Short mmCIF file of C-alpha atoms and ligand atoms in Angstrom, two decimals:
data_model
loop_
_atom_site.label_atom_id
_atom_site.label_comp_id
_atom_site.label_asym_id
_atom_site.label_seq_id
_atom_site.Cartn_x
_atom_site.Cartn_y
_atom_site.Cartn_z
CA MET Y 1 -6.36 -29.13 -37.08
CA GLN Y 2 -6.87 -30.33 -33.41
CA THR Y 3 -4.14 -29.94 -31.24
CA ILE Y 4 -4.53 -32.03 -27.95
CA ILE Y 5 -2.70 -30.01 -25.50
CA GLN Y 6 -1.21 -31.66 -22.44
CA ARG Y 7 0.04 -30.20 -19.04
CA ILE Y 8 3.47 -32.04 -18.12
CA GLU Y 9 3.43 -32.85 -14.23
CA MET Y 10 7.69 -32.73 -14.06
CA ASP Y 11 6.80 -34.79 -10.14
CA GLN Y 12 5.45 -37.86 -11.88
CA GLU Y 13 6.74 -40.76 -14.21
CA LEU Y 14 7.34 -39.14 -17.17
CA SER Y 15 7.62 -41.96 -20.44
CA GLY Y 16 4.16 -42.95 -19.33
CA GLN Y 17 2.95 -39.45 -19.22
CA LEU Y 18 4.50 -39.07 -23.05
CA LYS Y 19 2.78 -42.07 -24.76
CA GLU Y 20 1.09 -40.28 -27.20
CA ALA Y 21 3.19 -37.53 -27.57
CA ALA Y 22 5.90 -40.75 -28.62
CA ARG Y 23 3.26 -42.06 -31.11
CA ILE Y 24 2.57 -39.19 -32.47
CA LEU Y 25 6.28 -38.39 -33.63
CA GLN Y 26 6.74 -42.21 -35.03
CA ASN Y 27 3.85 -41.27 -37.22
CA GLY Y 28 4.95 -37.98 -38.78
CA GLY Y 29 3.31 -35.93 -36.75
CA LEU Y 30 4.20 -32.70 -35.02
CA VAL Y 31 4.60 -32.10 -30.74
CA ALA Y 32 5.60 -28.94 -29.52
CA PHE Y 33 7.35 -30.03 -25.88
CA PRO Y 34 9.73 -27.57 -23.52
CA THR Y 35 13.84 -27.67 -23.28
CA GLU Y 36 15.97 -26.30 -21.43
CA THR Y 37 16.45 -23.46 -23.95
CA VAL Y 38 13.35 -22.76 -25.35
CA TYR Y 39 10.35 -24.59 -26.83
CA GLU Y 40 11.24 -26.48 -29.50
CA LEU Y 41 8.54 -28.16 -32.09
CA GLY Y 42 9.63 -31.35 -33.25
CA GLY Y 43 9.26 -34.20 -35.65
CA ASN Y 44 11.08 -37.27 -37.46
CA ALA Y 45 14.19 -35.80 -38.08
CA LEU Y 46 14.77 -38.53 -40.78
CA ASP Y 47 11.35 -38.12 -42.23
CA PRO Y 48 11.67 -35.30 -45.04
CA ASN Y 49 7.81 -35.30 -44.98
CA ALA Y 50 7.46 -34.39 -41.20
CA SER Y 51 9.93 -31.32 -41.72
CA ALA Y 52 8.51 -29.95 -44.61
CA ALA Y 53 5.22 -29.98 -41.93
CA ILE Y 54 7.59 -28.18 -39.40
CA TYR Y 55 8.19 -25.04 -42.41
CA ALA Y 56 4.57 -25.51 -42.91
CA ALA Y 57 3.05 -24.78 -39.23
CA LYS Y 58 6.02 -22.50 -38.38
CA GLY Y 59 5.74 -20.22 -41.66
CA ARG Y 60 9.37 -20.70 -41.83
CA PRO Y 61 11.53 -20.29 -45.01
CA SER Y 62 12.36 -23.81 -46.25
CA ASP Y 63 16.03 -22.88 -46.55
CA ASN Y 64 16.40 -22.21 -42.74
CA PRO Y 65 18.09 -25.55 -40.89
CA LEU Y 66 16.85 -27.42 -38.55
CA ILE Y 67 18.77 -28.78 -35.23
CA VAL Y 68 18.11 -32.25 -34.98
CA HIS Y 69 17.48 -33.26 -30.95
CA ILE Y 70 19.40 -36.52 -29.28
CA ALA Y 71 19.67 -38.62 -26.45
CA ASP Y 72 22.15 -40.24 -26.57
CA LEU Y 73 26.23 -39.72 -28.32
CA ASP Y 74 25.87 -43.04 -30.59
CA ALA Y 75 23.47 -40.89 -33.25
CA LEU Y 76 26.47 -38.31 -33.57
CA THR Y 77 28.18 -41.60 -35.56
CA VAL Y 78 24.45 -42.10 -37.06
CA LEU Y 79 23.93 -38.52 -37.79
CA ALA Y 80 27.52 -37.33 -39.16
CA LYS Y 81 29.37 -38.33 -41.94
CA GLU Y 82 32.61 -37.83 -39.79
CA VAL Y 83 33.09 -36.70 -35.98
CA PRO Y 84 35.90 -34.87 -34.84
CA ASP Y 85 37.45 -35.30 -31.45
CA THR Y 86 36.24 -31.41 -30.64
CA ALA Y 87 32.82 -32.86 -31.32
CA TYR Y 88 33.25 -35.25 -27.97
CA GLN Y 89 35.27 -33.32 -26.14
CA LEU Y 90 32.60 -30.50 -26.26
CA ALA Y 91 30.15 -33.10 -25.84
CA GLU Y 92 31.95 -34.11 -22.98
CA HIS Y 93 31.51 -30.62 -20.78
CA PHE Y 94 28.26 -29.40 -22.21
CA TRP Y 95 26.16 -32.13 -23.07
CA PRO Y 96 23.20 -32.89 -22.28
CA GLY Y 97 22.97 -29.14 -22.58
CA PRO Y 98 22.43 -26.25 -24.60
CA LEU Y 99 25.27 -26.52 -27.45
CA THR Y 100 24.88 -27.02 -30.91
CA MET Y 101 27.21 -28.48 -33.20
CA LEU Y 102 27.67 -28.26 -36.83
CA LEU Y 103 28.54 -31.50 -38.26
CA ASN Y 104 28.98 -32.35 -41.73
CA LYS Y 105 25.91 -35.00 -42.61
CA SER Y 106 25.65 -38.26 -42.90
CA ASP Y 107 23.37 -39.37 -46.10
CA ILE Y 108 20.93 -40.93 -44.02
CA VAL Y 109 19.68 -37.30 -42.90
CA PRO Y 110 17.31 -35.48 -45.49
CA LYS Y 111 17.84 -31.75 -46.92
CA GLU Y 112 14.59 -31.12 -46.27
CA THR Y 113 16.01 -31.16 -43.01
CA THR Y 114 19.14 -29.10 -43.09
CA GLY Y 115 17.78 -26.50 -45.45
CA GLY Y 116 19.42 -28.26 -48.17
CA LEU Y 117 22.79 -27.91 -46.40
CA GLU Y 118 25.70 -30.33 -46.66
CA THR Y 119 26.14 -29.99 -42.54
CA VAL Y 120 23.50 -31.04 -39.70
CA GLY Y 121 23.00 -29.14 -36.41
CA ILE Y 122 22.59 -31.14 -33.42
CA ARG Y 123 22.28 -30.92 -30.06
CA MET Y 124 21.39 -33.45 -27.05
CA PRO Y 125 19.14 -30.72 -24.62
CA SER Y 126 19.05 -31.61 -21.01
CA HIS Y 127 15.50 -31.44 -20.03
CA PRO Y 128 13.99 -34.34 -18.66
CA VAL Y 129 10.72 -33.90 -21.04
CA ALA Y 130 12.89 -33.52 -23.92
CA ARG Y 131 15.32 -36.33 -23.46
CA ALA Y 132 12.22 -38.61 -21.97
CA LEU Y 133 10.90 -38.01 -24.99
CA ILE Y 134 13.39 -38.59 -27.59
CA LYS Y 135 13.92 -42.03 -25.52
CA GLU Y 136 10.00 -42.69 -25.71
CA SER Y 137 9.88 -42.59 -29.40
CA GLY Y 138 12.93 -43.33 -30.91
CA VAL Y 139 13.26 -40.40 -33.08
CA TYR Y 140 15.88 -37.60 -33.65
CA ILE Y 141 13.26 -35.17 -33.37
CA ALA Y 142 14.28 -32.26 -36.06
CA ALA Y 143 13.14 -28.98 -34.30
CA PRO Y 144 13.18 -25.31 -34.38
CA SER Y 145 12.27 -22.88 -31.35
CA ALA Y 146 8.28 -23.71 -31.21
CA ASN Y 147 6.86 -20.08 -32.74
CA ARG Y 148 5.66 -18.42 -35.44
CA SER Y 149 8.26 -17.92 -37.56
CA GLY Y 150 9.88 -13.97 -37.10
CA ARG Y 151 7.97 -13.90 -33.74
CA PRO Y 152 9.83 -14.14 -30.25
CA SER Y 153 10.78 -17.62 -28.87
CA THR Y 154 9.04 -19.10 -25.96
CA THR Y 155 9.84 -19.85 -23.05
CA ARG Y 156 5.85 -20.84 -21.50
CA GLY Y 157 3.63 -23.37 -22.67
CA GLU Y 158 0.90 -20.30 -22.91
CA HIS Y 159 3.29 -19.10 -25.36
CA VAL Y 160 3.29 -22.27 -27.76
CA ILE Y 161 -0.64 -22.45 -27.37
CA ALA Y 162 -0.87 -18.48 -28.57
CA ASP Y 163 1.80 -19.30 -31.86
CA LEU Y 164 0.54 -22.72 -32.85
CA ASN Y 165 -2.91 -23.84 -31.50
CA GLY Y 166 -4.45 -25.35 -34.71
CA ARG Y 167 -1.64 -26.11 -36.48
CA VAL Y 168 0.29 -29.02 -34.61
CA ASP Y 169 -1.03 -32.21 -33.68
CA MET Y 170 0.02 -31.62 -29.91
CA ILE Y 171 1.80 -29.30 -27.38
CA LEU Y 172 3.06 -30.29 -24.11
CA ASP Y 173 3.34 -27.67 -21.06
CA ALA Y 174 5.67 -28.25 -18.81
CA GLY Y 175 5.98 -24.65 -17.43
CA HIS Y 176 8.51 -22.15 -17.62
CA VAL Y 177 11.87 -22.79 -19.14
CA THR Y 178 15.18 -22.53 -17.28
CA ILE Y 179 17.06 -20.81 -19.49
CA GLY Y 180 15.50 -18.82 -21.65
CA LEU Y 181 17.72 -17.75 -24.81
CA GLU Y 182 19.06 -20.56 -27.51
CA SER Y 183 21.83 -23.04 -27.98
CA THR Y 184 25.22 -21.93 -28.50
CA ILE Y 185 25.83 -22.62 -32.34
CA VAL Y 186 29.30 -23.69 -33.00
CA ASP Y 187 30.10 -25.18 -36.67
CA LEU Y 188 32.50 -27.65 -36.23
CA THR Y 189 33.13 -27.65 -39.88
CA SER Y 190 35.06 -24.51 -40.70
CA SER Y 191 38.83 -24.79 -40.66
CA VAL Y 192 39.34 -22.60 -36.99
CA PRO Y 193 35.34 -23.72 -35.12
CA LEU Y 194 32.80 -20.72 -35.69
CA ILE Y 195 30.09 -19.81 -33.15
CA LEU Y 196 27.33 -18.93 -35.28
CA ARG Y 197 24.80 -17.89 -32.58
CA PRO Y 198 25.69 -16.80 -29.09
CA GLY Y 199 24.13 -18.52 -26.12
CA TYR Y 200 24.27 -19.69 -22.41
CA ILE Y 201 27.17 -21.52 -23.59
CA THR Y 202 29.92 -18.54 -23.90
CA LYS Y 203 33.03 -18.34 -26.79
CA GLU Y 204 35.40 -18.38 -23.44
CA GLN Y 205 33.75 -22.19 -22.02
CA ILE Y 206 34.08 -23.27 -25.68
CA ALA Y 207 37.59 -22.09 -25.61
CA GLU Y 208 38.72 -24.16 -22.99
CA VAL Y 209 37.87 -27.16 -23.81
CA ILE Y 210 38.86 -27.07 -27.68
CA GLY Y 211 41.37 -24.21 -27.58
CA ALA Y 212 40.78 -21.95 -31.01
CA VAL Y 213 36.89 -20.32 -31.78
CA GLU Y 214 35.84 -17.35 -33.44
CA TYR Y 215 32.42 -15.58 -33.63
CA ASP Y 216 30.67 -15.29 -37.30
CA LYS Y 217 30.96 -11.76 -38.25
CA ALA Y 218 27.17 -11.41 -37.86
CA VAL Y 219 27.70 -12.55 -34.39
CA LEU Y 220 29.90 -9.53 -33.46
CA LYS Y 221 27.39 -6.76 -35.52
CA ARG Y 222 26.06 -4.00 -33.40
CA ARG Y 223 24.43 -1.73 -36.48
CA LYS Y 224 21.94 -2.99 -39.68
CA ASP Y 225 24.52 -3.78 -42.50
CA ASP Y 226 23.74 -5.53 -45.48
CA THR Y 227 27.14 -6.49 -46.40
CA ILE Y 228 27.37 -8.98 -43.62
CA VAL Y 229 25.50 -12.67 -43.83
CA ALA Y 230 25.37 -14.46 -41.21
CA ARG Y 231 26.52 -17.93 -41.94
CA ALA Y 232 23.29 -19.80 -40.20
CA PRO Y 233 20.90 -18.86 -42.75
CA GLY Y 234 18.47 -18.12 -39.63
CA MET Y 235 20.22 -15.20 -38.70
CA LYS Y 236 19.70 -13.38 -41.35
CA TYR Y 237 16.05 -13.44 -40.56
CA ARG Y 238 14.29 -10.18 -38.81
CA HIS Y 239 13.69 -12.29 -35.73
CA TYR Y 240 12.88 -12.25 -31.99
CA ALA Y 241 10.56 -9.56 -32.85
CA PRO Y 242 7.83 -7.79 -31.19
CA LYS Y 243 5.30 -6.28 -33.21
CA GLY Y 244 6.02 -2.35 -31.50
CA ASP Y 245 8.92 -0.56 -33.11
CA MET Y 246 12.34 -1.22 -30.37
CA VAL Y 247 15.28 1.28 -29.74
CA ILE Y 248 18.40 0.47 -27.53
CA TYR Y 249 19.67 3.14 -26.12
CA LYS Y 250 23.08 3.00 -24.42
CA GLY Y 251 25.06 5.26 -22.40
CA THR Y 252 25.74 6.44 -18.78
CA ALA Y 253 22.46 5.26 -17.02
CA GLU Y 254 21.31 8.69 -15.68
CA ARG Y 255 21.41 9.93 -19.89
CA VAL Y 256 19.47 7.00 -20.87
CA ILE Y 257 16.78 7.48 -18.40
CA ALA Y 258 16.51 10.80 -19.19
CA VAL Y 259 16.26 10.34 -22.54
CA ILE Y 260 14.03 7.36 -22.75
CA ASN Y 261 11.76 9.31 -20.34
CA SER Y 262 12.03 12.12 -22.89
CA LEU Y 263 11.11 10.86 -25.88
CA ALA Y 264 8.09 8.48 -23.81
CA ALA Y 265 6.35 11.40 -23.28
CA GLU Y 266 7.06 12.93 -26.56
CA TYR Y 267 5.82 9.36 -28.38
CA ALA Y 268 2.73 9.35 -25.72
CA ALA Y 269 1.63 12.74 -26.79
CA ASN Y 270 1.87 11.20 -30.80
CA GLY Y 271 -0.91 8.69 -29.85
CA GLU Y 272 1.38 5.62 -29.44
CA ARG Y 273 1.52 3.23 -26.86
CA VAL Y 274 4.40 3.21 -25.34
CA GLY Y 275 6.62 0.24 -23.70
CA ILE Y 276 9.83 0.56 -21.65
CA LEU Y 277 12.34 -1.76 -21.42
CA ALA Y 278 14.13 -1.72 -17.98
CA SER Y 279 16.10 -2.92 -15.35
CA ASP Y 280 14.92 -4.35 -11.50
CA GLU Y 281 17.91 -0.77 -10.77
CA THR Y 282 15.92 2.12 -13.00
CA ALA Y 283 12.58 0.62 -13.57
CA GLU Y 284 10.85 2.93 -11.17
CA ARG Y 285 12.56 6.08 -12.28
CA TYR Y 286 10.96 6.03 -15.43
CA GLN Y 287 7.47 8.22 -15.76
CA CYS Y 288 5.36 5.42 -18.24
CA SER Y 289 2.43 3.07 -17.24
CA THR Y 290 4.49 0.30 -19.23
CA VAL Y 291 8.05 -0.84 -17.47
CA LEU Y 292 8.78 -4.23 -17.96
CA ARG Y 293 11.88 -5.36 -15.72
CA LEU Y 294 14.14 -7.68 -17.41
CA GLY Y 295 16.58 -7.90 -14.08
CA SER Y 296 19.28 -6.78 -12.65
CA HIS Y 297 21.87 -5.18 -14.60
CA ASP Y 298 24.02 -7.37 -12.10
CA ASP Y 299 22.44 -10.38 -12.97
CA ASP Y 300 22.84 -11.63 -17.05
CA GLU Y 301 20.78 -15.42 -16.39
CA GLU Y 302 18.22 -14.02 -14.98
CA ALA Y 303 17.87 -10.97 -17.94
CA ALA Y 304 18.59 -13.61 -20.12
CA LEU Y 305 15.09 -15.74 -18.39
CA HIS Y 306 12.78 -12.90 -19.29
CA LEU Y 307 14.21 -11.46 -22.35
CA PHE Y 308 11.22 -13.11 -24.40
CA ASP Y 309 8.42 -13.02 -21.62
CA CYS Y 310 8.58 -9.32 -22.04
CA LEU Y 311 8.69 -8.86 -25.78
CA ARG Y 312 5.70 -10.99 -26.02
CA GLU Y 313 4.36 -9.07 -23.14
CA PHE Y 314 4.97 -6.29 -24.86
CA ASP Y 315 2.98 -7.85 -28.02
CA ASP Y 316 -0.53 -8.40 -25.67
CA LEU Y 317 -0.62 -5.03 -24.11
CA GLY Y 318 -0.22 -3.21 -27.88
CA ILE Y 319 2.31 -1.92 -27.63
CA THR Y 320 3.51 0.51 -30.44
CA LYS Y 321 6.50 1.51 -29.21
CA ILE Y 322 9.50 -0.07 -27.51
CA LEU Y 323 12.18 2.05 -25.41
CA SER Y 324 14.79 -0.12 -24.30
CA GLU Y 325 18.17 -0.36 -22.08
CA SER Y 326 20.94 -2.13 -23.05
CA PHE Y 327 21.88 -5.28 -21.33
CA ASP Y 328 25.82 -5.51 -21.87
CA LYS Y 329 27.27 -6.95 -18.62
CA GLY Y 330 28.41 -10.52 -17.67
CA PRO Y 331 28.80 -13.58 -19.50
CA LEU Y 332 25.52 -13.50 -21.14
CA ALA Y 333 25.38 -10.30 -22.40
CA GLN Y 334 26.99 -11.35 -26.01
CA ALA Y 335 23.82 -13.82 -26.32
CA ILE Y 336 21.57 -11.38 -24.93
CA MET Y 337 22.26 -8.01 -27.05
CA ASN Y 338 22.48 -10.33 -29.96
CA ARG Y 339 18.48 -11.05 -29.42
CA LEU Y 340 18.38 -7.40 -28.45
CA LEU Y 341 19.55 -5.95 -31.42
CA LYS Y 342 17.91 -8.64 -33.55
CA ALA Y 343 14.37 -7.85 -32.29
CA SER Y 344 15.30 -3.80 -33.13
CA GLY Y 345 16.22 -4.49 -36.06
CA TYR Y 346 19.61 -3.57 -35.06
CA GLN Y 347 17.98 0.49 -33.79
CA MET Y 348 20.88 0.94 -31.17
CA VAL Y 349 21.32 4.57 -29.96
CA GLU Y 350 24.95 5.22 -28.54
CA LEU Y 351 24.44 8.22 -26.58
CA SER Y 352 27.46 10.80 -25.12
CA GLN Y 353 27.75 11.77 -22.12
O1 LIG J 1 18.05 -23.80 -27.86
C1 LIG J 1 18.02 -23.95 -29.82
O2 LIG J 1 18.95 -24.00 -30.28
C2 LIG J 1 16.72 -24.52 -29.91
C3 LIG J 1 15.55 -25.32 -28.62
C4 LIG J 1 14.29 -25.75 -29.48
O3 LIG J 1 16.48 -26.76 -29.30
N1 LIG J 1 16.42 -24.37 -31.07
C5 LIG J 1 16.75 -23.24 -32.01
O4 LIG J 1 16.16 -23.61 -33.30
O5 LIG J 1 16.78 -22.34 -31.40
P1 LIG J 1 15.77 -22.81 -34.37
O6 LIG J 1 15.44 -23.37 -35.94
O7 LIG J 1 14.97 -21.69 -33.93
O8 LIG J 1 17.29 -21.97 -35.06
C6 LIG J 1 18.11 -22.66 -35.35
C7 LIG J 1 19.44 -21.52 -36.27
C8 LIG J 1 18.77 -20.97 -37.13
O9 LIG J 1 19.86 -19.88 -37.12
C9 LIG J 1 19.73 -22.07 -38.10
O10 LIG J 1 19.57 -20.91 -39.11
C10 LIG J 1 20.77 -22.31 -37.68
O11 LIG J 1 20.22 -22.52 -36.25
N2 LIG J 1 21.47 -23.68 -38.04
C11 LIG J 1 21.14 -24.82 -37.64
N3 LIG J 1 21.57 -25.82 -38.56
C12 LIG J 1 22.52 -25.40 -39.68
C13 LIG J 1 23.81 -25.78 -40.16
N4 LIG J 1 23.46 -27.09 -40.29
N5 LIG J 1 24.18 -24.58 -40.77
C14 LIG J 1 24.15 -23.80 -40.41
N6 LIG J 1 22.90 -22.89 -39.81
C15 LIG J 1 22.32 -24.37 -38.71
MG1 LIG J 2 14.27 -19.88 -34.01
#
């Protein structure tokens, strides 16, 4: 398949630039485009064939539901069977933005879009390109993150081109996204709302608006434990995974630096290509040719923004062993550690003093 790659000029009027993309969506085709969280691979959510094509292009298991992206609140009553007050309260505070709500689906949403489930994930993204494209096409857009299944999500047009060129009809490149982590997913169909995936909107922020909210057990998981099964089907798969074997080291900075330096030397001597995922504070203390900085330990937003870039860069550099610090400070710590733990297959070593 020939993929049209179009650069979007953010400082110019958008709807004119999105005509071709809108036409492709209306005709059942697939378009990858930016949202504020990560890039997404979109198709018509009400067209079962478009959903099937998304699974095929990503190489994604078809029991893993897609999020439906909307541009106005009226869509809620079209896509959901009933809309609880909590949904409107959350929408008022966090939409457009990085929050996905799970509701019971209406009959017009095909099972192909929801991975066979009776619930549907709905999000109103805030990125101007996403908003303009939903409006211009008049289509509710079903979309997963725009990466090959299992690979780190994509935060720049180049990443999307690397993963999906030749597999989709069109890729819209509008530069780097602004958040870098996928949306928070909150299930409003359970008796107490449940966070199935932590993201930029925190549990505390949600609790301020609707009161009680809990984490799904799988979100709090800190080690490999096959008895804890995630309620979001996608969260059970190996995910966000770089090609190299990754281990996270947690402990005091001095101890982590000492252990990582010693292991890095040992692995390099054994012929491994070693990469270290460090912070601005510690990067210069590692003796290794590949040290990537996630950002400062005091700036969780910056770390979130660079996370997938760094994981992808390790792949581009052919790194076979990744030694990572743990990033567990700030409101986004839960979301960042969730991605790092999944990327490492839950390999985290807690270092004693
Ligand atoms: O920020 C985001 O949410 C990005 C951008 C592109 O919008 N999208 C995204 O989609 O991360 P995806 O497909 O990579 O991840 C969606 C997650 C999966 O883990 C999926 O299993 C879960 O949401 N999910 C979607 N609908 C669900 C449902 N009805 N019930 C349970 N889990 C659901
Ligand atoms: Mg994804």
